[in-house]
Short mmCIF file of N, CA and C in Angstrom, two decimals:
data_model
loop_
_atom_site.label_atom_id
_atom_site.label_comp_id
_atom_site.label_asym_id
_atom_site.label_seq_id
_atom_site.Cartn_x
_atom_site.Cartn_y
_atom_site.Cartn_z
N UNK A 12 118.03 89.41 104.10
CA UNK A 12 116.85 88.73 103.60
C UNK A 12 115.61 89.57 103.92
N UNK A 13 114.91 89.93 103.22
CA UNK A 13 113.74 90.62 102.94
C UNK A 13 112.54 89.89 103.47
N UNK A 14 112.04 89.88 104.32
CA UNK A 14 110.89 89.29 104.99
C UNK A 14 109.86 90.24 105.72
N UNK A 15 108.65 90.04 105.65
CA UNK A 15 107.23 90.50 105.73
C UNK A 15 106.53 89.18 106.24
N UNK A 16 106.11 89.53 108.00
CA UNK A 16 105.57 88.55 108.62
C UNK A 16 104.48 89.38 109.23
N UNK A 17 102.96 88.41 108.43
CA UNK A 17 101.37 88.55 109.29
C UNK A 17 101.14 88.41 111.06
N UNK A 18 100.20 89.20 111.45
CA UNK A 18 99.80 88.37 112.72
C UNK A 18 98.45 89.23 112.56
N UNK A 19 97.80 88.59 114.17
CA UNK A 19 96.79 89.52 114.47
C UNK A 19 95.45 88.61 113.83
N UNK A 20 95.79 87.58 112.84
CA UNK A 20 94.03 86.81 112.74
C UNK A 20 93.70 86.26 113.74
N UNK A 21 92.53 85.71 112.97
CA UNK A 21 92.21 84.92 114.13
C UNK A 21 90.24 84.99 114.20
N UNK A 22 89.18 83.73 115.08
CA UNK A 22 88.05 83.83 114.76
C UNK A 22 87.25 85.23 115.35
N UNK A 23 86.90 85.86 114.59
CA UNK A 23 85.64 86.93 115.16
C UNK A 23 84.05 86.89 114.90
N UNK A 24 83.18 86.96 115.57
CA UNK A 24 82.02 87.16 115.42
C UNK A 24 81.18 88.44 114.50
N UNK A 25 80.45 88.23 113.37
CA UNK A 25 80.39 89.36 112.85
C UNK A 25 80.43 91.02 113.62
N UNK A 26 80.61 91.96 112.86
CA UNK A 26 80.15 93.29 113.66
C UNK A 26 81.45 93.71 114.20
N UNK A 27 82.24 92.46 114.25
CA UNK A 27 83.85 92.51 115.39
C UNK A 27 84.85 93.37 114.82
N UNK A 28 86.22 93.45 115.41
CA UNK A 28 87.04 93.88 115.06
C UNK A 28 88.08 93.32 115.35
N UNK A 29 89.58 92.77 113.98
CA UNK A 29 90.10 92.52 114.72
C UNK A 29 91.50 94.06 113.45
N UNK A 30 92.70 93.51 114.35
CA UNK A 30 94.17 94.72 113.53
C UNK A 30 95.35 93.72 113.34
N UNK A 31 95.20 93.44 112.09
CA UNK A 31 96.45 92.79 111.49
C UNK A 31 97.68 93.70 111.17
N UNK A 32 98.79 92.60 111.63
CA UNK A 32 100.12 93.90 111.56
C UNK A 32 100.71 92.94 110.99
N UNK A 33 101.58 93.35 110.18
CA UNK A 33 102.85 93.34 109.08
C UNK A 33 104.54 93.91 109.38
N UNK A 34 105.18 92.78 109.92
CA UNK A 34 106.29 93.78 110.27
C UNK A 34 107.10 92.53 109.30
N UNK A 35 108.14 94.24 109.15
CA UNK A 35 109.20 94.06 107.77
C UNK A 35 110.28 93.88 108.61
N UNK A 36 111.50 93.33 107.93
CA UNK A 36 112.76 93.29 108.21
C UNK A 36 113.43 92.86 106.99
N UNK A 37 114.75 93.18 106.85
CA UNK A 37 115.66 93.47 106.17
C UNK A 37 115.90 94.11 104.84
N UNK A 38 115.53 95.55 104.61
CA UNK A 38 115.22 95.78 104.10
C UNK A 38 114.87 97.03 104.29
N UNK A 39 115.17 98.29 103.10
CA UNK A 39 114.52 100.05 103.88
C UNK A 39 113.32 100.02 103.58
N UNK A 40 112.22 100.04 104.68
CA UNK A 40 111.13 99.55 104.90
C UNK A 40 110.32 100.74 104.27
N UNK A 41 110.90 102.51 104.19
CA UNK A 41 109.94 103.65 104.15
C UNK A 41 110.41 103.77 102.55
N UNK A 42 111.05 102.84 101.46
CA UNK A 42 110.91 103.24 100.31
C UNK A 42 109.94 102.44 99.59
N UNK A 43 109.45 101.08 100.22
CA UNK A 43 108.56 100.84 99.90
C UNK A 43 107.18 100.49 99.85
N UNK A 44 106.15 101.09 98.93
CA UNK A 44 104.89 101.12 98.81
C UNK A 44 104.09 99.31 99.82
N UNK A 45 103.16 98.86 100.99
CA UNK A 45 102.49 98.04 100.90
C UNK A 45 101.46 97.56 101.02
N UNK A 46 100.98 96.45 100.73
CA UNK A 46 99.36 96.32 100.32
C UNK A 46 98.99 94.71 101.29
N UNK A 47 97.83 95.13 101.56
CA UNK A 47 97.03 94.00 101.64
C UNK A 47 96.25 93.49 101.00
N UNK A 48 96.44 91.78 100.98
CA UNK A 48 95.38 91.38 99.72
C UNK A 48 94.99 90.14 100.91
N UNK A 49 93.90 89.99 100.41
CA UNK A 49 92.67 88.63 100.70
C UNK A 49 93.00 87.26 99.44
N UNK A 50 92.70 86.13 100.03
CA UNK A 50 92.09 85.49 99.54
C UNK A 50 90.85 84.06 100.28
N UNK A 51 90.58 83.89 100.03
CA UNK A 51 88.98 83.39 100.49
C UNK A 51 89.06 81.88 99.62
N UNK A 52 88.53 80.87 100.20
CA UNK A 52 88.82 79.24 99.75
C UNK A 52 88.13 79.65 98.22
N UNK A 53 88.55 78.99 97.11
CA UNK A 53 88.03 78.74 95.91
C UNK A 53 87.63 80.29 95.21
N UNK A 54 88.71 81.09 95.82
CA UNK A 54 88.27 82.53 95.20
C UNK A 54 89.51 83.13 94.59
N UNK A 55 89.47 84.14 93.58
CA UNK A 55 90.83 84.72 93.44
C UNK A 55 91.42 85.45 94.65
N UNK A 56 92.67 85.97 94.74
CA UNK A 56 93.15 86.45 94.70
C UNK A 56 92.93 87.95 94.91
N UNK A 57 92.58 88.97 96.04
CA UNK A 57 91.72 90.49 95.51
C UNK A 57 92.67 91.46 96.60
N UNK A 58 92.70 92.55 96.07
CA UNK A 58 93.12 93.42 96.85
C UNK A 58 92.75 94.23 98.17
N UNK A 59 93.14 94.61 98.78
CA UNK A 59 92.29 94.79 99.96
C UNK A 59 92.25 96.23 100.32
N UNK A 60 94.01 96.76 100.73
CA UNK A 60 94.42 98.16 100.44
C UNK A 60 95.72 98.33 100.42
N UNK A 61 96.14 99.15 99.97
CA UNK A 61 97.49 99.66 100.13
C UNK A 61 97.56 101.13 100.66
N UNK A 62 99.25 101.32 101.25
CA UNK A 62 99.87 102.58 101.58
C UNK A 62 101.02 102.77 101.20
N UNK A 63 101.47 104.19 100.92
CA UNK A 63 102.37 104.77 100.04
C UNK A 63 103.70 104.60 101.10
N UNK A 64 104.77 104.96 100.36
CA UNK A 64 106.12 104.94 101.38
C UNK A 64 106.03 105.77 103.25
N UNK A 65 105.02 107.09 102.97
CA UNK A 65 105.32 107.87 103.82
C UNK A 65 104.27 107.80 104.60
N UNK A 66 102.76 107.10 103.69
CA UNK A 66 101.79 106.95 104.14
C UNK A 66 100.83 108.07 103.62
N UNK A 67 100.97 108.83 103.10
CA UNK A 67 100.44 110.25 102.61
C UNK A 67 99.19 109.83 101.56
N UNK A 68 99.35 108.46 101.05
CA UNK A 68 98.60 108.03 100.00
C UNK A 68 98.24 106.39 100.43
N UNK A 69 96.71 106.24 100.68
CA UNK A 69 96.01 105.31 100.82
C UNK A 69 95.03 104.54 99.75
N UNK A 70 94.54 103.23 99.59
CA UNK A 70 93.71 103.43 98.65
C UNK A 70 93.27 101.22 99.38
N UNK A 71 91.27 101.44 99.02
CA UNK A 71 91.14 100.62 99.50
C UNK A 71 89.44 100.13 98.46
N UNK A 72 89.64 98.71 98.54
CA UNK A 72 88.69 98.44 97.79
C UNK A 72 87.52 98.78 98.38
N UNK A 73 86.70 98.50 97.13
CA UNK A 73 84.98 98.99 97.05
C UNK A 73 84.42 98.07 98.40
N UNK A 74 85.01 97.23 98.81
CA UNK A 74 83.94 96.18 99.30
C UNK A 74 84.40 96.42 101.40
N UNK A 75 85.75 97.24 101.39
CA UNK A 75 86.39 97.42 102.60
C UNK A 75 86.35 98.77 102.76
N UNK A 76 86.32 99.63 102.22
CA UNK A 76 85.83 101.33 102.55
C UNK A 76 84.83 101.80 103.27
N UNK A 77 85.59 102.09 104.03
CA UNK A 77 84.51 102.54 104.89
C UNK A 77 84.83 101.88 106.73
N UNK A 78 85.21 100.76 106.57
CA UNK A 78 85.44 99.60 107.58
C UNK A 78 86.40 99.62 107.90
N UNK A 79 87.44 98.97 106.80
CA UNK A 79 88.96 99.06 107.12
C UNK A 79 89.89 100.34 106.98
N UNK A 80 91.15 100.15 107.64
CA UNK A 80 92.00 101.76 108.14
C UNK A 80 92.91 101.11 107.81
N UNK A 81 94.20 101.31 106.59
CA UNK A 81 95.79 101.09 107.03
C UNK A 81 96.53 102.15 107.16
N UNK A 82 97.54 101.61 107.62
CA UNK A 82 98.42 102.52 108.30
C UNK A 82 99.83 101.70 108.83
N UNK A 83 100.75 102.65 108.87
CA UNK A 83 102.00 102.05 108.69
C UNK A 83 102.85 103.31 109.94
N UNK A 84 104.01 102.71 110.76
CA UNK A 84 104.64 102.97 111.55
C UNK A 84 106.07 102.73 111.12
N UNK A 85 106.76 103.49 110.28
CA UNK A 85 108.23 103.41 109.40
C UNK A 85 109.43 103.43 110.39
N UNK A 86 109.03 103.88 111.72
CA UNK A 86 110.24 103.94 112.55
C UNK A 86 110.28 102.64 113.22
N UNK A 87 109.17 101.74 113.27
CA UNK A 87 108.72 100.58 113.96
C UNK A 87 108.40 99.37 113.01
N UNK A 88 108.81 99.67 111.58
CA UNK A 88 108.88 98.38 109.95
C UNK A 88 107.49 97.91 110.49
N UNK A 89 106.38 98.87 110.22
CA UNK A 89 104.45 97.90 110.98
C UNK A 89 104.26 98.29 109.74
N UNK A 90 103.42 97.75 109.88
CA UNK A 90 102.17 98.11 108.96
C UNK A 90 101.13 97.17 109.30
N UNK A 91 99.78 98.18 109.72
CA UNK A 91 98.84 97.89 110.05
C UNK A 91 97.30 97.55 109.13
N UNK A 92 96.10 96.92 110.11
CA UNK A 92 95.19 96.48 109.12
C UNK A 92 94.09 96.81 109.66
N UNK A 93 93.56 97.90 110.57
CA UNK A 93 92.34 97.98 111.52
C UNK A 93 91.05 97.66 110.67
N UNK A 94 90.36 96.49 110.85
CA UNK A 94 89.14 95.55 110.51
C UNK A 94 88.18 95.67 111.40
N UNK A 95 87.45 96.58 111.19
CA UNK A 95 85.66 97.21 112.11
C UNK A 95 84.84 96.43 111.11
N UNK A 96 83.63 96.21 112.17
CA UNK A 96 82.20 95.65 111.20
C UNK A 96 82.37 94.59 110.23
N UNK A 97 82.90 93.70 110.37
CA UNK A 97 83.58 92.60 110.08
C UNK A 97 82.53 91.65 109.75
N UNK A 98 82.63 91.10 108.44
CA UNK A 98 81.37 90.54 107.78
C UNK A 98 81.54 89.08 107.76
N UNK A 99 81.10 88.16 107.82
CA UNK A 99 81.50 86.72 107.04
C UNK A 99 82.35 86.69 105.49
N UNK A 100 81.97 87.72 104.77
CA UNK A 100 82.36 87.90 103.57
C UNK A 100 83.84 88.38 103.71
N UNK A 101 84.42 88.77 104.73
CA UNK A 101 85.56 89.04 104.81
C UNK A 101 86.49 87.91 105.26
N UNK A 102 86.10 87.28 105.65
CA UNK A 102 86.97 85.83 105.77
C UNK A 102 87.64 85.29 104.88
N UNK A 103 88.77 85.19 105.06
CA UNK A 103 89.74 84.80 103.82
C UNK A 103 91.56 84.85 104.63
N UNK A 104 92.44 84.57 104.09
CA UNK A 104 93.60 84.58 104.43
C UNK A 104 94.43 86.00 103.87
N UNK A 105 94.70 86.47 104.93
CA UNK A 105 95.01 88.07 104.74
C UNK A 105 96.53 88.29 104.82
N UNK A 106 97.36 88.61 103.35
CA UNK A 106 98.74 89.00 103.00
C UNK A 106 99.59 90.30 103.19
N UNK A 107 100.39 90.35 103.31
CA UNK A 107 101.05 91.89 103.19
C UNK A 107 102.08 91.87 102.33
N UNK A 108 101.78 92.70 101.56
CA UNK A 108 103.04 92.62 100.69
C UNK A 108 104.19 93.56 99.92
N UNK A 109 104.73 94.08 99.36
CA UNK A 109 106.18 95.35 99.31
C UNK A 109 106.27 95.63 97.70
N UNK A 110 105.92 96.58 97.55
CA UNK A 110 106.99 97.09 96.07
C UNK A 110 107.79 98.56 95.96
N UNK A 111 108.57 98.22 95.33
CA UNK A 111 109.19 99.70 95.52
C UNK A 111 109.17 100.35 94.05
N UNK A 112 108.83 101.58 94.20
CA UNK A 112 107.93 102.59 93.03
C UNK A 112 108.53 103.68 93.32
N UNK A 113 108.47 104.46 91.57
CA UNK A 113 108.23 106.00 91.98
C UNK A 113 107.32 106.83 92.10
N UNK A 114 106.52 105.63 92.04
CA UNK A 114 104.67 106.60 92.36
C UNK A 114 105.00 107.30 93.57
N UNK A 115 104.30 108.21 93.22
CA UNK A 115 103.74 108.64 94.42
C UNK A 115 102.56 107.92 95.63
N UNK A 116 101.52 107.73 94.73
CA UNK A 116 100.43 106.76 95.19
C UNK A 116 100.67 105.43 94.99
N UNK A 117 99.82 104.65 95.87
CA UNK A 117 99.51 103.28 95.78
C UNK A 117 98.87 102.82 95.25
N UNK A 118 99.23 101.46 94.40
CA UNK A 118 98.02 100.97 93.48
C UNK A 118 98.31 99.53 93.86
N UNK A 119 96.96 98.69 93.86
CA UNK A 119 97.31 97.68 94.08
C UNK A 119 97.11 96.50 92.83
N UNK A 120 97.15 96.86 91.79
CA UNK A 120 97.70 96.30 90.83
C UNK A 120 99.13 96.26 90.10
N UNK A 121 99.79 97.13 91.24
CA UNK A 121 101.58 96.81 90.69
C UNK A 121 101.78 95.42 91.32
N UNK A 122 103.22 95.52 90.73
CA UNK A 122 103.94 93.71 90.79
C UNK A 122 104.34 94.36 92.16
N UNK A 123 103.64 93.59 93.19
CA UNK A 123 104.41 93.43 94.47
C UNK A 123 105.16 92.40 94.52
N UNK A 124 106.25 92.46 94.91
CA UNK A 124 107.40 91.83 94.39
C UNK A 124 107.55 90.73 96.08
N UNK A 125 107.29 91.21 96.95
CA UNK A 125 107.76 90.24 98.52
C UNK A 125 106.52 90.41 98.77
N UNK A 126 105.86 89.03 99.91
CA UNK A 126 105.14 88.57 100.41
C UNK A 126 105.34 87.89 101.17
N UNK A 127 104.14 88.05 102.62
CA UNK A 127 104.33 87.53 104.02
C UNK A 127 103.55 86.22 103.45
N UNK A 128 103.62 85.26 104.75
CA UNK A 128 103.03 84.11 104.64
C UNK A 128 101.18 83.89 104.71
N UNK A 129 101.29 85.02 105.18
CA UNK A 129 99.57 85.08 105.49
C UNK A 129 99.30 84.80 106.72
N UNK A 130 97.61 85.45 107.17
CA UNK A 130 97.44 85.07 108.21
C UNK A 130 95.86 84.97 108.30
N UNK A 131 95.05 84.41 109.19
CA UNK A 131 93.72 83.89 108.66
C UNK A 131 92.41 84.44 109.05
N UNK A 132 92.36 85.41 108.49
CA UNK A 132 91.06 85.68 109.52
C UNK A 132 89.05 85.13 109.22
N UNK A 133 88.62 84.78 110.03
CA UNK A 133 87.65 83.86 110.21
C UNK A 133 86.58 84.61 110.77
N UNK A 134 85.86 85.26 110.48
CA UNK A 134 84.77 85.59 110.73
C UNK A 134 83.41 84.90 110.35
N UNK A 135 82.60 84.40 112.16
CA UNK A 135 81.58 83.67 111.95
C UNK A 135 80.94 83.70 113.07
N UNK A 136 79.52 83.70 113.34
CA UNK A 136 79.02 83.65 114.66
C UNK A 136 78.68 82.12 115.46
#
């Protein structure tokens, strides 16, 4: 069974930092591409970032560049979410999720096919 489980939310004060991790199981964790996505009460659905199988290829929205870092540990099924300067606007319930590609790069408009349950992060002073 293919499972992708969040941790690591939780409330921060703007400016803060917190590192959401993503660990995989069952499943060969380094063939596939994964992403983080947001969502925020009464909002869509948005991407946040993704990383490639090996990690060689990153890619992160307009609104988290600069702030956020992922990164992934294939011998250890992680995948990470390092969250600096942490806005109110970033508050939302934060996913991880798996597709397997022959891209090379990550995009986070492919069909990610598995998804963790989420986890919440709350930024507020």
């Amino acid at each position: 069974q293919l499972q992708l489980v969040e941790s690591g939310g939780g409330l921060v004060q703007p400016g803060g930092s917190l590192r959401l991790s993503c660990a995989a199981s069952g499943f060969t964790f380094d063939t596939y591409h994964i992403g983080w996505f947001r969502q925020a009460p009464d909002k869509e659905r948005e991407g946040v970032s993704c990383i490639s199988r090996g990690g060689g290829s990153t890619n992160y929205a307009d609104s988290v560049k600069g702030r956020f870092t992922i990164s992934r540990d294939n011998n250890k099924k992680m995948v990470y979410l390092e969250m600096n300067s942490l806005k109110p606007e970033d508050t939302a319930a934060y996913y991880c999720a798996a597709v397997r590609t022959v891209q090379a790069t990550c995009v986070m408009n492919s069909r990610y096919l598995y998804w963790g349950q989420g986890t919440q992060v709350t930024v507020s002073s």
